[in-house]
Tab-separated table of C-alpha atoms in Angstrom:
chain	number	residue	atom	x	y	z
A	1	MET	CA	-28.630	-17.198	-42.168
A	2	LYS	CA	-25.800	-19.932	-41.468
A	3	THR	CA	-21.942	-19.421	-41.511
A	4	ASN	CA	-19.667	-21.217	-42.915
A	5	SER	CA	-18.186	-24.026	-40.569
A	6	ASN	CA	-14.434	-23.487	-41.681
A	7	PHE	CA	-12.199	-21.838	-38.706
A	8	LEU	CA	-9.904	-19.563	-40.282
A	9	THR	CA	-7.230	-16.761	-39.574
A	10	LEU	CA	-8.662	-13.521	-39.894
A	11	PHE	CA	-6.170	-12.202	-41.873
A	12	LEU	CA	-5.401	-15.106	-44.659
A	13	MET	CA	-9.663	-14.787	-44.689
A	14	PHE	CA	-10.428	-10.815	-44.367
A	15	CYS	CA	-7.046	-9.434	-44.168
A	16	LEU	CA	-9.268	-7.679	-40.736
A	17	ILE	CA	-5.407	-8.216	-38.229
A	18	THR	CA	-2.249	-6.310	-38.930
A	19	ASN	CA	0.724	-5.678	-36.053
A	20	SER	CA	0.612	-2.155	-36.019
A	21	ILE	CA	4.478	-0.364	-36.138
A	22	GLU	CA	3.392	2.284	-34.252
A	23	ALA	CA	0.708	3.136	-31.178
A	24	GLN	CA	-2.017	4.881	-32.472
A	25	LEU	CA	-3.194	5.301	-28.986
A	26	ILE	CA	-0.648	6.339	-25.864
A	27	PHE	CA	-1.151	4.326	-22.479
A	28	GLU	CA	0.599	4.916	-18.949
A	29	LYS	CA	0.533	1.971	-16.565
A	30	THR	CA	-0.025	1.834	-13.324
A	31	TYR	CA	0.138	-1.170	-10.576
A	32	TYR	CA	-1.073	-1.774	-7.819
A	33	GLU	CA	-0.479	-4.876	-5.495
A	34	PHE	CA	-2.861	-6.461	-4.350
A	35	ASP	CA	-2.472	-10.408	-3.149
A	36	LEU	CA	-6.310	-10.901	-4.065
A	37	PRO	CA	-6.700	-14.872	-5.008
A	38	ASN	CA	-8.581	-15.900	-8.097
A	39	ILE	CA	-9.855	-13.422	-9.216
A	40	THR	CA	-11.936	-14.361	-11.604
A	41	GLU	CA	-15.242	-11.111	-12.610
A	42	MET	CA	-14.259	-7.369	-12.162
A	43	LEU	CA	-16.673	-4.403	-12.344
A	44	THR	CA	-16.359	-1.204	-12.136
A	45	ALA	CA	-19.114	1.907	-11.323
A	46	ASP	CA	-19.193	4.974	-8.965
A	47	TYR	CA	-20.241	2.933	-6.276
A	48	ASP	CA	-19.850	5.569	-3.090
A	49	ASN	CA	-20.643	8.622	-5.301
A	50	ASP	CA	-18.135	10.546	-4.294
A	51	GLY	CA	-17.496	11.614	-8.389
A	52	ASP	CA	-14.357	8.425	-8.624
A	53	LEU	CA	-14.415	5.226	-10.525
A	54	ASP	CA	-14.359	2.103	-8.070
A	55	PHE	CA	-14.093	-1.824	-8.831
A	56	VAL	CA	-15.908	-4.856	-6.892
A	57	LEU	CA	-14.263	-8.084	-7.681
A	58	THR	CA	-15.188	-11.753	-7.307
A	59	ALA	CA	-12.836	-14.671	-6.576
A	60	PRO	CA	-15.067	-17.661	-6.611
A	61	PHE	CA	-11.673	-20.236	-4.822
A	62	PRO	CA	-12.453	-19.125	-1.735
A	63	ASN	CA	-15.561	-17.318	-2.191
A	64	ASP	CA	-14.581	-13.743	-1.708
A	65	LEU	CA	-16.145	-10.370	-2.994
A	66	PHE	CA	-13.332	-7.550	-2.929
A	67	PHE	CA	-14.427	-3.474	-2.930
A	68	ILE	CA	-11.367	-1.393	-4.555
A	69	GLU	CA	-11.978	2.522	-3.832
A	70	TYR	CA	-10.175	4.444	-6.487
A	71	VAL	CA	-9.207	7.301	-4.796
A	72	SER	CA	-6.637	8.752	-7.155
A	73	GLN	CA	-3.851	7.341	-9.705
A	74	SER	CA	-1.426	7.406	-6.494
A	75	ASN	CA	-4.432	5.812	-3.665
A	76	VAL	CA	-6.487	2.488	-3.981
A	77	VAL	CA	-7.551	1.118	-0.794
A	78	VAL	CA	-8.997	-2.671	-0.973
A	79	SER	CA	-11.111	-3.890	1.480
A	80	THR	CA	-13.893	-7.289	1.434
A	81	ILE	CA	-18.001	-7.394	0.949
A	82	SER	CA	-18.333	-10.490	2.050
A	83	GLU	CA	-16.066	-13.705	3.090
A	84	ASP	CA	-18.471	-16.312	2.366
A	85	LEU	CA	-20.893	-15.340	-0.367
A	86	ARG	CA	-19.779	-17.332	-4.282
A	87	LEU	CA	-21.089	-14.896	-7.566
A	88	GLU	CA	-20.506	-15.450	-11.241
A	89	LEU	CA	-22.362	-13.059	-13.937
A	90	MET	CA	-22.046	-9.494	-12.126
A	91	ALA	CA	-24.225	-7.315	-13.658
A	92	ASN	CA	-24.097	-3.639	-12.509
A	93	LEU	CA	-28.259	-2.194	-11.889
A	94	ASP	CA	-30.344	-0.058	-10.140
A	95	PHE	CA	-31.840	-2.799	-8.729
A	96	ASP	CA	-33.743	-0.507	-5.753
A	97	GLN	CA	-34.428	2.804	-8.069
A	98	ASP	CA	-32.549	4.846	-5.282
A	99	GLY	CA	-30.371	6.306	-7.636
A	100	ASP	CA	-27.118	3.964	-6.487
A	101	VAL	CA	-25.604	0.952	-8.444
A	102	ASP	CA	-26.139	-2.229	-6.838
A	103	ILE	CA	-24.953	-5.172	-8.299
A	104	ILE	CA	-26.506	-8.804	-9.317
A	105	GLY	CA	-24.991	-11.907	-8.937
A	106	SER	CA	-26.090	-15.716	-9.800
A	107	SER	CA	-25.117	-18.526	-7.426
A	108	PRO	CA	-24.791	-20.734	-9.065
A	109	PHE	CA	-24.046	-23.778	-5.567
A	110	GLU	CA	-27.142	-22.165	-4.200
A	111	ASP	CA	-29.301	-22.388	-6.809
A	112	THR	CA	-30.038	-19.232	-6.817
A	113	ALA	CA	-29.133	-15.419	-7.593
A	114	TYR	CA	-28.550	-12.301	-4.749
A	115	VAL	CA	-28.487	-8.752	-4.977
A	116	LEU	CA	-25.960	-6.525	-3.659
A	117	LEU	CA	-27.667	-2.731	-2.313
A	118	ASN	CA	-26.011	-0.405	-2.237
A	119	ASP	CA	-26.307	1.670	1.115
A	120	GLY	CA	-25.067	4.816	-1.993
A	121	ASN	CA	-21.748	5.155	0.394
A	122	GLY	CA	-20.092	1.883	-0.913
A	123	ASN	CA	-21.881	-0.352	1.487
A	124	PHE	CA	-23.458	-3.238	0.558
A	125	THR	CA	-26.322	-5.958	1.692
A	126	PRO	CA	-26.593	-9.369	-0.030
A	127	GLN	CA	-30.130	-9.963	-1.014
A	128	GLU	CA	-31.632	-13.446	-2.672
A	129	LEU	CA	-33.792	-13.087	-5.361
A	130	SER	CA	-36.481	-15.229	-6.611
A	131	LEU	CA	-34.797	-15.842	-9.216
A	132	LEU	CA	-32.764	-19.028	-10.256
A	133	ASP	CA	-28.578	-19.154	-11.343
A	134	TYR	CA	-28.900	-17.943	-14.236
A	135	ASP	CA	-26.314	-18.721	-17.486
A	136	SER	CA	-26.232	-15.278	-18.758
A	137	ILE	CA	-26.903	-11.172	-18.260
A	138	LEU	CA	-27.484	-8.312	-20.165
A	139	VAL	CA	-29.106	-4.552	-18.016
A	140	GLY	CA	-30.090	-2.265	-20.252
A	141	ASP	CA	-33.230	-0.200	-21.339
A	142	PHE	CA	-34.836	-2.544	-23.595
A	143	ASP	CA	-38.246	-0.788	-24.154
A	144	LYS	CA	-37.090	3.136	-23.986
A	145	ASP	CA	-39.272	3.731	-21.538
A	146	GLY	CA	-36.363	5.417	-19.050
A	147	GLN	CA	-35.907	2.346	-16.482
A	148	GLU	CA	-33.790	-0.487	-16.922
A	149	GLU	CA	-34.890	-3.781	-17.293
A	150	MET	CA	-32.358	-7.051	-17.573
A	151	ALA	CA	-32.027	-10.234	-19.236
A	152	VAL	CA	-31.475	-13.631	-18.203
A	153	GLY	CA	-30.325	-16.505	-20.301
A	154	VAL	CA	-31.816	-19.284	-17.804
A	155	SER	CA	-31.608	-23.455	-18.912
A	156	ASN	CA	-32.397	-22.748	-22.628
A	157	ASN	CA	-34.475	-19.107	-22.525
A	158	LEU	CA	-34.242	-16.098	-22.291
A	159	ARG	CA	-36.022	-14.290	-19.967
A	160	ILE	CA	-37.078	-10.313	-19.371
A	161	TYR	CA	-37.199	-8.676	-15.832
A	162	SER	CA	-38.037	-5.374	-14.896
A	163	PHE	CA	-37.873	-4.207	-11.183
A	164	THR	CA	-40.041	-1.627	-9.308
A	165	ASP	CA	-39.679	-0.713	-5.311
A	166	GLY	CA	-37.068	-4.048	-4.859
A	167	ASN	CA	-39.154	-6.323	-6.496
A	168	LEU	CA	-38.221	-8.817	-9.683
A	169	ASN	CA	-41.473	-9.326	-12.726
A	170	ILE	CA	-41.245	-11.057	-15.522
A	171	LYS	CA	-41.497	-9.539	-18.260
A	172	ASN	CA	-41.612	-12.012	-21.536
A	173	ILE	CA	-39.918	-15.363	-21.974
A	174	VAL	CA	-37.872	-16.148	-25.345
A	175	SER	CA	-38.046	-19.630	-26.255
A	176	SER	CA	-35.503	-20.590	-28.026
A	177	ASP	CA	-36.522	-24.324	-28.754
A	178	ILE	CA	-32.554	-24.945	-28.772
A	179	THR	CA	-32.348	-27.677	-27.241
A	180	PHE	CA	-28.785	-29.194	-25.311
A	181	GLY	CA	-27.327	-25.668	-25.790
A	182	GLU	CA	-27.495	-22.238	-22.924
A	183	PRO	CA	-27.128	-18.574	-23.523
A	184	ASN	CA	-23.711	-18.102	-22.302
A	185	SER	CA	-23.657	-14.523	-23.078
A	186	ILE	CA	-26.604	-11.875	-23.613
A	187	ASP	CA	-25.949	-8.705	-26.022
A	188	ALA	CA	-28.858	-6.276	-27.011
A	189	LEU	CA	-28.367	-4.831	-31.177
A	190	ASP	CA	-31.787	-3.402	-33.492
A	191	TYR	CA	-31.115	-5.855	-35.950
A	192	ASN	CA	-33.654	-5.044	-38.741
A	193	GLY	CA	-33.441	-1.533	-38.091
A	194	ASP	CA	-37.004	-1.386	-37.167
A	195	GLY	CA	-36.519	0.508	-33.958
A	196	ILE	CA	-37.924	-2.236	-31.557
A	197	THR	CA	-34.787	-4.213	-29.561
A	198	ASP	CA	-33.648	-7.710	-30.434
A	199	PHE	CA	-31.467	-9.956	-28.745
A	200	ALA	CA	-28.469	-12.006	-30.102
A	201	ALA	CA	-27.445	-15.036	-27.535
A	202	ILE	CA	-24.549	-17.675	-28.282
A	203	PHE	CA	-25.388	-20.647	-26.609
A	204	THR	CA	-23.354	-23.594	-26.105
A	205	PHE	CA	-22.724	-26.559	-29.294
A	206	ARG	CA	-25.205	-24.555	-30.304
A	207	GLY	CA	-23.823	-21.589	-31.166
A	208	VAL	CA	-24.837	-17.320	-32.238
A	209	TYR	CA	-28.236	-17.028	-32.957
A	210	VAL	CA	-30.781	-13.680	-33.006
A	211	PHE	CA	-33.707	-13.222	-31.633
A	212	LEU	CA	-36.105	-10.727	-34.018
A	213	GLN	CA	-38.852	-9.034	-31.512
A	214	ASP	CA	-41.581	-7.257	-33.302
A	215	ALA	CA	-44.442	-4.503	-32.272
A	216	LEU	CA	-46.604	-6.577	-30.100
A	217	GLY	CA	-43.508	-8.493	-28.527
A	218	TYR	CA	-42.957	-11.668	-30.002
A	219	PHE	CA	-39.748	-13.674	-31.515
A	220	GLU	CA	-38.825	-14.642	-34.270
A	221	ARG	CA	-35.266	-16.530	-34.121
A	222	ILE	CA	-32.592	-16.704	-36.808
A	223	GLU	CA	-29.754	-18.763	-36.745
A	224	ILE	CA	-26.667	-17.051	-37.720
A	225	SER	CA	-23.864	-19.034	-36.519
A	226	ASP	CA	-23.795	-23.548	-36.372
A	227	THR	CA	-20.765	-23.120	-34.629
A	228	GLY	CA	-20.821	-24.336	-30.898
A	229	THR	CA	-18.788	-22.303	-28.765
A	230	ASN	CA	-17.945	-22.293	-24.352
A	231	ALA	CA	-17.863	-18.453	-24.772
A	232	LYS	CA	-18.502	-15.701	-21.684
A	233	ARG	CA	-18.837	-12.979	-23.783
A	234	VAL	CA	-20.718	-11.505	-27.375
A	235	LYS	CA	-21.049	-8.197	-28.728
A	236	SER	CA	-22.422	-7.375	-32.129
A	237	ALA	CA	-21.529	-4.834	-34.566
A	238	LEU	CA	-20.567	-3.289	-37.811
A	239	ILE	CA	-17.164	-4.336	-38.589
A	240	ASN	CA	-17.219	-4.240	-42.609
A	241	ASP	CA	-19.362	-1.993	-45.025
A	242	ASP	CA	-22.637	-3.924	-45.713
A	243	ASP	CA	-25.096	-2.444	-42.760
A	244	LEU	CA	-25.140	-6.558	-41.624
A	245	TYR	CA	-24.864	-6.553	-38.049
A	246	ASP	CA	-21.299	-8.719	-36.873
A	247	PHE	CA	-20.220	-10.348	-34.368
A	248	LEU	CA	-17.624	-10.727	-31.375
A	249	ILE	CA	-16.784	-13.634	-29.411
A	250	TYR	CA	-14.766	-14.353	-26.865
A	251	ASP	CA	-14.393	-18.467	-26.019
A	252	SER	CA	-13.256	-18.979	-22.454
A	253	PHE	CA	-13.151	-23.121	-23.909
A	254	SER	CA	-10.685	-22.930	-26.542
A	255	GLY	CA	-8.857	-19.585	-25.477
A	256	SER	CA	-9.884	-17.824	-28.483
A	257	THR	CA	-11.854	-14.565	-29.477
A	258	LYS	CA	-13.291	-15.508	-33.214
A	259	PHE	CA	-15.710	-13.249	-34.871
A	260	VAL	CA	-18.708	-13.887	-37.448
A	261	ILE	CA	-18.865	-11.870	-40.631
A	262	SER	CA	-21.551	-11.200	-42.720
A	263	ASN	CA	-20.407	-11.702	-46.315
A	264	SER	CA	-21.743	-10.708	-50.270
A	265	SER	CA	-23.814	-14.034	-50.293
A	266	GLY	CA	-26.167	-13.397	-47.252
A	267	THR	CA	-24.521	-15.901	-45.253
A	268	TYR	CA	-21.975	-15.094	-41.884
A	269	ASP	CA	-17.716	-16.519	-42.209
A	270	ASN	CA	-16.271	-17.899	-38.918
A	271	ALA	CA	-12.489	-16.739	-38.561
A	272	LYS	CA	-10.904	-16.321	-35.080
A	273	ILE	CA	-8.000	-14.613	-33.692
A	274	ASP	CA	-4.724	-16.469	-33.578
A	275	SER	CA	-2.619	-15.749	-30.563
A	276	GLU	CA	0.999	-14.303	-30.439
A	277	LEU	CA	2.387	-14.221	-26.942
A	278	GLY	CA	0.422	-17.649	-25.486
A	279	ARG	CA	-3.215	-18.776	-24.538
A	280	ASN	CA	-6.055	-15.569	-25.011
A	281	ILE	CA	-7.112	-15.398	-21.835
A	282	PHE	CA	-9.664	-12.565	-21.735
A	283	SER	CA	-11.128	-10.302	-24.231
A	284	THR	CA	-13.571	-7.532	-23.568
A	285	PHE	CA	-15.140	-4.865	-26.404
A	286	ALA	CA	-15.543	-2.027	-26.219
A	287	ASP	CA	-15.053	1.815	-28.728
A	288	ILE	CA	-12.338	2.695	-26.578
A	289	ASP	CA	-10.506	5.382	-29.211
A	290	GLN	CA	-13.726	6.831	-29.470
A	291	ASP	CA	-14.088	6.772	-33.416
A	292	GLY	CA	-17.646	4.718	-33.832
A	293	ASP	CA	-15.998	1.402	-34.736
A	294	ILE	CA	-15.323	-1.424	-31.840
A	295	ASP	CA	-12.151	-3.151	-30.518
A	296	ILE	CA	-10.608	-5.469	-28.555
A	297	LEU	CA	-8.989	-4.853	-25.586
A	298	TYR	CA	-7.219	-8.961	-25.886
A	299	VAL	CA	-5.451	-10.496	-22.675
A	300	GLU	CA	-3.107	-13.136	-23.386
A	301	GLU	CA	-0.995	-15.422	-20.764
A	302	GLU	CA	2.291	-12.787	-21.458
A	303	GLY	CA	0.581	-9.998	-23.096
A	304	ASN	CA	-1.284	-7.050	-22.928
A	305	SER	CA	-2.887	-5.598	-26.177
A	306	LEU	CA	-5.523	-3.541	-28.066
A	307	TYR	CA	-6.790	-4.319	-31.224
A	308	LEU	CA	-8.088	-1.571	-33.024
A	309	ASN	CA	-10.489	-1.243	-35.589
A	310	GLN	CA	-9.940	0.896	-38.492
A	311	ASP	CA	-12.958	1.139	-40.880
A	312	GLY	CA	-12.902	-3.106	-40.845
A	313	LEU	CA	-8.872	-3.188	-40.156
A	314	PHE	CA	-8.030	-3.906	-37.184
A	315	GLU	CA	-4.459	-3.230	-35.896
A	316	LYS	CA	-2.593	-5.063	-32.946
A	317	THR	CA	-0.994	-3.041	-30.344
A	318	THR	CA	1.120	-4.749	-27.227
A	319	TYR	CA	1.040	-2.447	-24.437
A	320	SER	CA	2.932	-4.530	-21.914
A	321	THR	CA	4.504	-7.844	-21.259
A	322	GLU	CA	4.427	-7.782	-17.498
A	323	HIS	CA	1.847	-7.964	-14.805
A	324	GLU	CA	-0.476	-9.712	-17.907
A	325	ASP	CA	-2.254	-13.349	-17.503
A	326	GLY	CA	-5.576	-11.817	-15.966
A	327	GLU	CA	-8.739	-13.734	-16.602
A	328	ALA	CA	-10.475	-9.859	-14.860
A	329	GLY	CA	-10.566	-6.802	-16.691
A	330	GLY	CA	-12.628	-3.962	-18.567
A	331	ILE	CA	-12.266	-0.931	-20.513
A	332	ALA	CA	-13.852	2.811	-18.705
A	333	ASP	CA	-12.865	6.784	-18.413
A	334	ILE	CA	-10.855	5.485	-14.923
A	335	ASP	CA	-9.398	9.436	-14.503
A	336	GLN	CA	-12.789	10.358	-15.991
A	337	ASP	CA	-11.009	12.560	-18.757
A	338	GLY	CA	-13.014	11.999	-21.449
A	339	ASP	CA	-10.747	9.018	-23.260
A	340	LEU	CA	-11.418	5.388	-22.271
A	341	ASP	CA	-8.888	3.417	-20.698
A	342	PHE	CA	-8.265	-0.241	-19.761
A	343	PHE	CA	-7.836	-2.493	-16.735
A	344	ILE	CA	-6.936	-5.837	-15.663
A	345	PHE	CA	-6.530	-7.493	-12.497
A	346	SER	CA	-3.126	-9.820	-12.983
A	347	SER	CA	-2.770	-13.520	-11.290
A	348	GLU	CA	0.581	-13.480	-11.783
A	349	PHE	CA	2.429	-15.577	-9.034
A	350	PHE	CA	4.537	-13.871	-7.827
A	351	ASP	CA	2.773	-9.904	-8.840
A	352	PRO	CA	-0.254	-10.093	-8.919
A	353	GLY	CA	-2.708	-6.742	-8.681
A	354	LEU	CA	-4.578	-4.306	-10.022
A	355	VAL	CA	-3.192	-2.866	-13.602
A	356	ILE	CA	-4.824	0.123	-14.908
A	357	TYR	CA	-4.135	1.689	-18.607
A	358	ASN	CA	-4.525	5.262	-18.396
A	359	ASN	CA	-4.845	7.241	-21.795
A	360	ASP	CA	-1.970	9.843	-22.471
A	361	THR	CA	-3.025	9.769	-26.221
A	362	PRO	CA	-2.640	13.869	-27.074
A	363	PRO	CA	-5.295	15.129	-28.684
A	364	SER	CA	-5.781	14.950	-32.407
A	365	SER	CA	-7.047	17.269	-35.311
A	366	THR	CA	-10.414	15.921	-34.959
A	367	ILE	CA	-10.583	15.851	-31.208
A	368	ASN	CA	-10.395	19.351	-29.324
A	369	GLU	CA	-11.004	21.222	-26.093
A	370	LEU	CA	-15.077	22.133	-25.897
A	371	PRO	CA	-14.906	25.715	-27.737
A	372	ALA	CA	-16.791	28.762	-26.605
A	373	SER	CA	-19.296	28.927	-28.646
A	374	ILE	CA	-20.796	25.368	-27.353
A	375	LYS	CA	-22.542	25.762	-24.316
A	376	ILE	CA	-23.637	23.414	-21.715
A	377	TYR	CA	-25.216	23.310	-18.639
A	378	PRO	CA	-26.195	22.892	-16.104
A	379	SER	CA	-23.842	20.916	-14.964
A	380	PRO	CA	-23.873	19.041	-12.286
A	381	THR	CA	-28.078	18.681	-12.849
A	382	THR	CA	-30.803	16.797	-12.065
A	383	ASP	CA	-33.098	16.201	-14.824
A	384	PHE	CA	-32.303	18.273	-17.513
A	385	LEU	CA	-28.917	18.953	-19.906
A	386	ASN	CA	-28.885	21.948	-22.216
A	387	ILE	CA	-27.069	22.028	-25.315
A	388	GLU	CA	-26.623	25.560	-26.940
A	389	THR	CA	-24.670	26.994	-30.840
A	390	LYS	CA	-24.873	28.328	-33.691
A	391	GLY	CA	-25.371	26.148	-35.945
A	392	ALA	CA	-26.021	22.221	-36.488
A	393	LEU	CA	-23.936	19.196	-34.364
A	394	GLN	CA	-24.746	15.647	-33.650
A	395	TYR	CA	-24.264	14.043	-29.818
A	396	ASP	CA	-23.789	11.182	-28.034
A	397	VAL	CA	-24.064	10.882	-24.072
A	398	LEU	CA	-22.002	7.947	-22.916
A	399	ASN	CA	-21.879	5.923	-19.557
A	400	LEU	CA	-18.022	5.492	-18.589
A	401	SER	CA	-17.524	2.356	-20.448
A	402	GLY	CA	-17.788	4.450	-23.890
A	403	GLN	CA	-21.190	2.918	-24.188
A	404	ARG	CA	-23.669	5.173	-25.594
A	405	LEU	CA	-26.334	5.651	-23.887
A	406	PHE	CA	-28.280	7.619	-26.883
A	407	SER	CA	-27.944	10.323	-29.246
A	408	GLY	CA	-29.355	12.930	-31.395
A	409	GLU	CA	-28.719	15.953	-33.741
A	410	MET	CA	-29.261	19.989	-33.223
A	411	ILE	CA	-30.214	22.828	-34.505
A	412	ASN	CA	-29.092	25.819	-32.409
A	413	LYS	CA	-30.593	24.766	-29.154
A	414	LYS	CA	-31.607	21.744	-27.781
A	415	THR	CA	-32.956	20.465	-23.784
A	416	LEU	CA	-31.642	16.744	-23.566
A	417	ASP	CA	-33.752	14.709	-20.951
A	418	ILE	CA	-31.414	13.404	-18.743
A	419	SER	CA	-33.992	11.915	-15.644
A	420	MET	CA	-33.804	8.575	-16.866
A	421	LEU	CA	-29.866	7.898	-15.973
A	422	SER	CA	-29.099	6.584	-12.658
A	423	LYS	CA	-26.428	9.489	-10.739
A	424	GLY	CA	-23.423	9.627	-11.540
A	425	ALA	CA	-20.605	11.016	-14.209
A	426	TYR	CA	-20.977	10.724	-17.842
A	427	ILE	CA	-19.533	11.573	-21.161
A	428	LEU	CA	-21.181	14.265	-23.731
A	429	ARG	CA	-19.771	13.581	-26.826
A	430	ILE	CA	-20.536	16.355	-29.404
A	431	THR	CA	-19.813	16.181	-33.094
A	432	GLU	CA	-19.355	19.764	-35.146
A	433	ALA	CA	-18.171	20.204	-38.650
A	434	GLU	CA	-16.081	16.970	-38.748
A	435	LYS	CA	-14.456	17.985	-35.205
A	436	MET	CA	-14.663	15.832	-32.071
A	437	TYR	CA	-15.031	17.616	-27.862
A	438	PHE	CA	-15.872	16.213	-25.312
A	439	SER	CA	-17.520	17.613	-21.872
A	440	LYS	CA	-18.100	15.304	-18.227
A	441	ILE	CA	-21.543	16.111	-16.960
A	442	ILE	CA	-22.464	14.909	-13.474
A	443	LYS	CA	-26.305	13.306	-12.849
A	444	LEU	CA	-27.309	13.984	-9.335
């Protein structure tokens, strides 16, 4: 399935984009001045196991790595991890399987990769890996065995690794047979609904491809879009109502956010968002309003905005025209109150620093405090979590970035096995009788 070649604006082509008159979400902005140079990537997790999210930032020029501890909204502390290690394409993972969040990164000038091993208190020790510098990375439980794996794009292939006792083990090599193109970004999905993990990848100068995996671990390549791009990020999502996966792309070369949307003829159409406040210098994708649809954090040279997906109609709200111009950011539950916040690192010359937008949206008619009829225990817990209610409900376990880890349905009582999760904080989302509830759970 290939795309039509013309790029049109979403407003003309799909009527997907509107400007909202009234913000659907309310955010409180907090600016922390840090004169850190050339920040290009940020990760967030509870690295020091104190129950609060922290940040790791990389600055390739010079070769610096920084750690920002989020103690409270009024207390944020920065320290240096390394002054001589350049890492790109970083990802969180528990490499040595000790329950702490480690970090992997590619080091292109050394033609290798490193893991930053965490001692559990947010102190990191670099360790070189037997892995070439890579073009893209994705971490997840792809074979659903309760253990993390990672998929990396190297040359024109995808390679799937597991890690045991601090060692990398190659599990599969997905040969793309694509020449003159590297996989710049990877996403995992179940494209054909068979319950087996497939992969989507976007290749430089070639476009978007899906690699369908069968029960024996063999892959079939499907071409989705033949439009070449230098994308930094691809995300699969169900945007329209045809039950076929669509794709959102952030292209750093053209400075634009693009869509590859399935149409009624079984092919795909290309479209992009037209910037209104300067070049689009950063975008990322997550379900920030937690309604089941993927939304867009959209950073321009002169504004920070959200495009909220309302049943396929994306509504733009600009939340600030100050402290913008940031190449790094993300979406996570920073204050751990059950809803998702967003953050960027502003590279403004006179006002550089971390900007956090805390979600202060009042509960709606569909998002409510957990009623007494629903009991969730114990928390903290090491292995199992019990849910008790009277009747039927649906549950989703989310990480603090809003990513759904697993879900299901239950009647009266359910015991969830969460032993495979790394220790830290998670969100349990309960849907009952068209009402939605959230509960924070702690995995020890």
